[in-house]
Each structure stands twice: as structure tokens, then as C-alpha cells.
PDB file of C-alpha atoms in Angstrom:
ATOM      1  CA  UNK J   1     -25.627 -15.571   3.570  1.00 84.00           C
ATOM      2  CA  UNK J   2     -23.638 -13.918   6.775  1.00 85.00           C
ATOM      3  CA  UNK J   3     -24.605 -16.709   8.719  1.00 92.00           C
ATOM      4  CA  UNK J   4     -21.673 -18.189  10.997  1.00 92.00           C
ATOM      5  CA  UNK J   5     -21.517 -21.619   9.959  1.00 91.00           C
ATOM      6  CA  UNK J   6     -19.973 -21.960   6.162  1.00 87.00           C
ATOM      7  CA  UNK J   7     -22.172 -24.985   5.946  1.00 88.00           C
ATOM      8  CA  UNK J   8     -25.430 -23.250   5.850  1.00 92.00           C
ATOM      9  CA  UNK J   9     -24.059 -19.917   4.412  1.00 92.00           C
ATOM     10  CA  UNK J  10     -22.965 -22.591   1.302  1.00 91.00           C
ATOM     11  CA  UNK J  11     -26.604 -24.318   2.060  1.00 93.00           C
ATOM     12  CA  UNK J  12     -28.268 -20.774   1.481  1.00 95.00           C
ATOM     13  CA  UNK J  13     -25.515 -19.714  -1.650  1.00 94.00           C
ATOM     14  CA  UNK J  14     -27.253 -22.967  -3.351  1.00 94.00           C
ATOM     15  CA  UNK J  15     -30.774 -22.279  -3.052  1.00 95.00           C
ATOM     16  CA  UNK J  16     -29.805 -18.415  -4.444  1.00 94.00           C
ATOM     17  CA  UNK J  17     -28.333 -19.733  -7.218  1.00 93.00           C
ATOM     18  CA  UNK J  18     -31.691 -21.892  -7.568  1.00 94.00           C
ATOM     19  CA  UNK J  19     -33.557 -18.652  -7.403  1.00 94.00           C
ATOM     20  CA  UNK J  20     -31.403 -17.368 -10.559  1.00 88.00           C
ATOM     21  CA  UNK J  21     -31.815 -20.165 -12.693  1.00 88.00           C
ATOM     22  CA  UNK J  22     -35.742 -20.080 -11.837  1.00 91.00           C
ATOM     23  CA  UNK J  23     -36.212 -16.618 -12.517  1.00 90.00           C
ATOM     24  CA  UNK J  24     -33.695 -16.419 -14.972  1.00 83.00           C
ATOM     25  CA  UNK J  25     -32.806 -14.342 -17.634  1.00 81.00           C
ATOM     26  CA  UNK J  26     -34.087 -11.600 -14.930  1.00 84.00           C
ATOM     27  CA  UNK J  27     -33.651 -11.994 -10.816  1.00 82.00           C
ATOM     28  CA  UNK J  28     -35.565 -10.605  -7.863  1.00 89.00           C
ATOM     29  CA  UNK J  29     -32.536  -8.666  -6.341  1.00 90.00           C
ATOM     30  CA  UNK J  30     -31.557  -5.204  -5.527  1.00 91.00           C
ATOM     31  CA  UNK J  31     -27.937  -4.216  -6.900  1.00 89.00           C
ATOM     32  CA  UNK J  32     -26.972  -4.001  -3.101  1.00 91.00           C
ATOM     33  CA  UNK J  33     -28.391  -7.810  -2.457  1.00 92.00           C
ATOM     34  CA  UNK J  34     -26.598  -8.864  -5.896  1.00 90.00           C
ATOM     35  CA  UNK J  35     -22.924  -7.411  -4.605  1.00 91.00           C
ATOM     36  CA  UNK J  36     -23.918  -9.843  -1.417  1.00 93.00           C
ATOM     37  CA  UNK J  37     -25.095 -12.659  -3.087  1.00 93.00           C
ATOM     38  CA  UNK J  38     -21.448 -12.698  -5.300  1.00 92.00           C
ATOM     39  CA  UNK J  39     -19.887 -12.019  -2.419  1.00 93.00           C
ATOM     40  CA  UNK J  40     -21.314 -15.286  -0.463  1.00 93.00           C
ATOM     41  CA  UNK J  41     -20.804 -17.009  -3.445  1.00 92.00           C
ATOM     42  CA  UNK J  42     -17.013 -16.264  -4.044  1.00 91.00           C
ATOM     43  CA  UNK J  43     -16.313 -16.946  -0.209  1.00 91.00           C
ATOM     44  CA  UNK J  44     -17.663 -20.577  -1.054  1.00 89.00           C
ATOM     45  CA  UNK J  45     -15.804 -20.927  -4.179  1.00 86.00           C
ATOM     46  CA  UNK J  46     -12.154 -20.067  -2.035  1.00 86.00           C
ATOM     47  CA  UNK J  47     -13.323 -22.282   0.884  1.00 83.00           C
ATOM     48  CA  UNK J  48     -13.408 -24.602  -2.152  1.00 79.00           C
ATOM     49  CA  UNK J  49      -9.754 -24.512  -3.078  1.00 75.00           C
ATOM     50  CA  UNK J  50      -9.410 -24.885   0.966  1.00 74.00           C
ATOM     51  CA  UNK J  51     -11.354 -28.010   1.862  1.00 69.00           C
ATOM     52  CA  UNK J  52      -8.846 -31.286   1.632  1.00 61.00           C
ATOM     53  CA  UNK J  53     -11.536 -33.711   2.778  1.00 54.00           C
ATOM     54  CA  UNK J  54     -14.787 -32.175   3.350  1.00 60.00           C
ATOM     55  CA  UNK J  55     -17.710 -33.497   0.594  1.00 67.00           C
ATOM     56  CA  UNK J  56     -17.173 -30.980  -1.889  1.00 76.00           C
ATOM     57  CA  UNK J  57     -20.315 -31.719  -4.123  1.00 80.00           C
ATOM     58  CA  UNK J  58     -22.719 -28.882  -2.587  1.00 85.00           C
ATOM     59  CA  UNK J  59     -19.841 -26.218  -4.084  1.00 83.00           C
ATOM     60  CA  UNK J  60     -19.879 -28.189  -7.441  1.00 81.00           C
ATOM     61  CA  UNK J  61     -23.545 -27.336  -7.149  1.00 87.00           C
ATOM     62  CA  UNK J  62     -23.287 -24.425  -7.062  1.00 88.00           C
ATOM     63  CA  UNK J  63     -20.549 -23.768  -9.349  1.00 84.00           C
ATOM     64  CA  UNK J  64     -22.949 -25.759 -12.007  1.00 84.00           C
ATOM     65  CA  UNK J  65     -25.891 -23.768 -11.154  1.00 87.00           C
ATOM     66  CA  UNK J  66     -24.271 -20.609 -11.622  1.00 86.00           C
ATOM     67  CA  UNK J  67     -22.547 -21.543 -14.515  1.00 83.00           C
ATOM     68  CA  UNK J  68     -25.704 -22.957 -16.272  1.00 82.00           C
ATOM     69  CA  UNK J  69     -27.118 -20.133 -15.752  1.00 83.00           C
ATOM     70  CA  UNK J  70     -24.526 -17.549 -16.922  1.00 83.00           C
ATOM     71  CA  UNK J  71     -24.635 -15.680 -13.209  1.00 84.00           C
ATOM     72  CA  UNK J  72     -21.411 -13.973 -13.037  1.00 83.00           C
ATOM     73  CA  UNK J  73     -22.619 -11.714 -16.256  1.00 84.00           C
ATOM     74  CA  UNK J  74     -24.082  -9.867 -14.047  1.00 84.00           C
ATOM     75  CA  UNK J  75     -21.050  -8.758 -12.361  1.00 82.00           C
ATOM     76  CA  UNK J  76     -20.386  -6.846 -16.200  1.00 82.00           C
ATOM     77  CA  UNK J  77     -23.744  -3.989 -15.252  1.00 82.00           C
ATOM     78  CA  UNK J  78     -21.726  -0.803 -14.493  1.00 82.00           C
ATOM     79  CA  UNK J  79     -24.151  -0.263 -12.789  1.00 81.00           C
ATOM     80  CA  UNK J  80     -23.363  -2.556  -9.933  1.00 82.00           C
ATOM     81  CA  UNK J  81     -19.550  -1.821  -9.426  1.00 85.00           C
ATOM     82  CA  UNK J  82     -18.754  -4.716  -8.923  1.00 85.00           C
ATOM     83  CA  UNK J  83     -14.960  -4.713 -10.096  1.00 87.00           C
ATOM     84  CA  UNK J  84     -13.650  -6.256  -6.994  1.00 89.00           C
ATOM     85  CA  UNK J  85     -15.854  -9.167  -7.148  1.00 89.00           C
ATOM     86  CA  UNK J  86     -14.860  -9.698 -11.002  1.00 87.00           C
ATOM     87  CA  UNK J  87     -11.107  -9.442  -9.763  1.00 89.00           C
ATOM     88  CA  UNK J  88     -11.867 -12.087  -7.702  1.00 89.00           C
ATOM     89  CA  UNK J  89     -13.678 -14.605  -9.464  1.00 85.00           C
ATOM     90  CA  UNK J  90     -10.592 -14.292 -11.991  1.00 83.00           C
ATOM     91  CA  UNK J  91      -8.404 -14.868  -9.640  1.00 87.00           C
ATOM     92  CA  UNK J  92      -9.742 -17.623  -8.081  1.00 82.00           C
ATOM     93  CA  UNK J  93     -10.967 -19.931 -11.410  1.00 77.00           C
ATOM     94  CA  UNK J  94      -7.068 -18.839 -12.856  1.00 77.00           C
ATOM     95  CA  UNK J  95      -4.882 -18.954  -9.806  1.00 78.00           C
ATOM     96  CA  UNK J  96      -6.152 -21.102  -7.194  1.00 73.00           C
ATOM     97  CA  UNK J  97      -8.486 -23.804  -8.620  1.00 68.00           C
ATOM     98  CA  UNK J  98      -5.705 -26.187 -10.123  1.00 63.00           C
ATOM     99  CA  UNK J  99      -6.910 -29.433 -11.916  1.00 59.00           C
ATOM    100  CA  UNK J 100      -3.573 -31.470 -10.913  1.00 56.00           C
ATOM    101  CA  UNK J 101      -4.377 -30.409  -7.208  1.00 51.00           C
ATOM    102  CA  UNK J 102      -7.797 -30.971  -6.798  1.00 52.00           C
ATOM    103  CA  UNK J 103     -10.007 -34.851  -7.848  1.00 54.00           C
ATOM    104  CA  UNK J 104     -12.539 -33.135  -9.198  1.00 55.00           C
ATOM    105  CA  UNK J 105     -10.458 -29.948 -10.903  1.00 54.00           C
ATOM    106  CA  UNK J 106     -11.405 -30.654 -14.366  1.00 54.00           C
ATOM    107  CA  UNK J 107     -14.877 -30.876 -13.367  1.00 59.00           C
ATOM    108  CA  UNK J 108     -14.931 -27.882 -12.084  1.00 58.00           C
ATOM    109  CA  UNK J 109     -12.840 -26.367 -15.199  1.00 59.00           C
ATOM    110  CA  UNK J 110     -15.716 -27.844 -17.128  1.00 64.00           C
ATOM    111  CA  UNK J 111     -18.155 -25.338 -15.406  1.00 58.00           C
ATOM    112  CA  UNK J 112     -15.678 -22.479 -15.111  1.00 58.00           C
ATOM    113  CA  UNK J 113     -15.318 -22.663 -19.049  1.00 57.00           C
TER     114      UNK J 113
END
């Protein structure tokens, strides 16, 4: 997930999300690897709102998979602390991922919902 190239740390952020839906409704990882694994995943989702030409289908994956799976509930455990990663997800799906701006914006809305 911390590897340099944002192609395989979003290469890696998809097969995690796999590993949720799998195991899901429980998951394999320690609160520590859980505030990581958001944390890769929200750098993806603002590279998304970044990319202007780059294939963006493999962070529509992901965006599905953690959707379908309900993954960001998680972030709710007080347990984890994870306020700043909540924060962030907010602002990203209601400030920075635009419909009008983006070709596949509603899609992604659809997921986000």
C-alpha cells in the first residue's frame, strides 16, 4: 500500500478491498492495518478527482467493491479513531468528485450513494 508507484499501490487497494468483500461482514485486519488500508484507499479516491486521461476503471473498482461491501462503516468503531479519515472521505465524495466534471461522475455517485 506505501509502494512508490500509484499504479500498484491502486493495484494492491483493489485486491484489499477483494479481501473485505470475501471475508466480509468480519476482516482479517488489525485496527492499525485498517487506519492504513483507508488511508491507501482515500489517496486513490483523490488521485481519482486528479487523473484527466488515465483509465480510470481500476478506481471505479474499487469504489464498487468498497461500496458493495459497506467498507467505510468501519471507519464509525470508536475504537479505531479514525475521524480524520471520515473527514476525508466526506470531503472528497461532497467537494471534489463533481458529476458535470468528470464522464463517469454519476457512476461513481451511484456507488458513493
Amino acid at each position: 500500500l506505501s509502494h512508490p508507484n500509484t499504479d500498484i499501490q491502486l493495484l494492491v487497494s483493489c485486491i484489499v478491498s477483494d479481501v473485505f468483500r470475501v471475508n466480509a461482514p468480519e476482516h482479517p485486519f488489525s485496527p492499525e492495518q485498517l487506519k492504513n488500508i483507508f488511508d491507501a484507499w482515500l489517496r486513490q479516491f483523490e488521485l481519482f478527482t486528479k487523473q484527466k486521461e488515465k483509465d480510470k476503471s481500476q478506481v471505479v473498482y474499487l469504489l464498487e467493491r468498497t461500496a458493495q461491501v459497506k467498507s467505510f462503516i468501519v471507519l464509525t468503531d470508536p475504537e479505531l479513531a479514525c475521524d480524520k479519515q471520515t473527514e476525508t472521505l466526506f470531503d472528497l465524495f461532497l467537494n471534489k468528485i463533481v458529476p458535470d466534471e468528470l464522464e463517469i461522475g454519476h457512476a461513481v455517485y451511484k456507488h458513493m450513494e
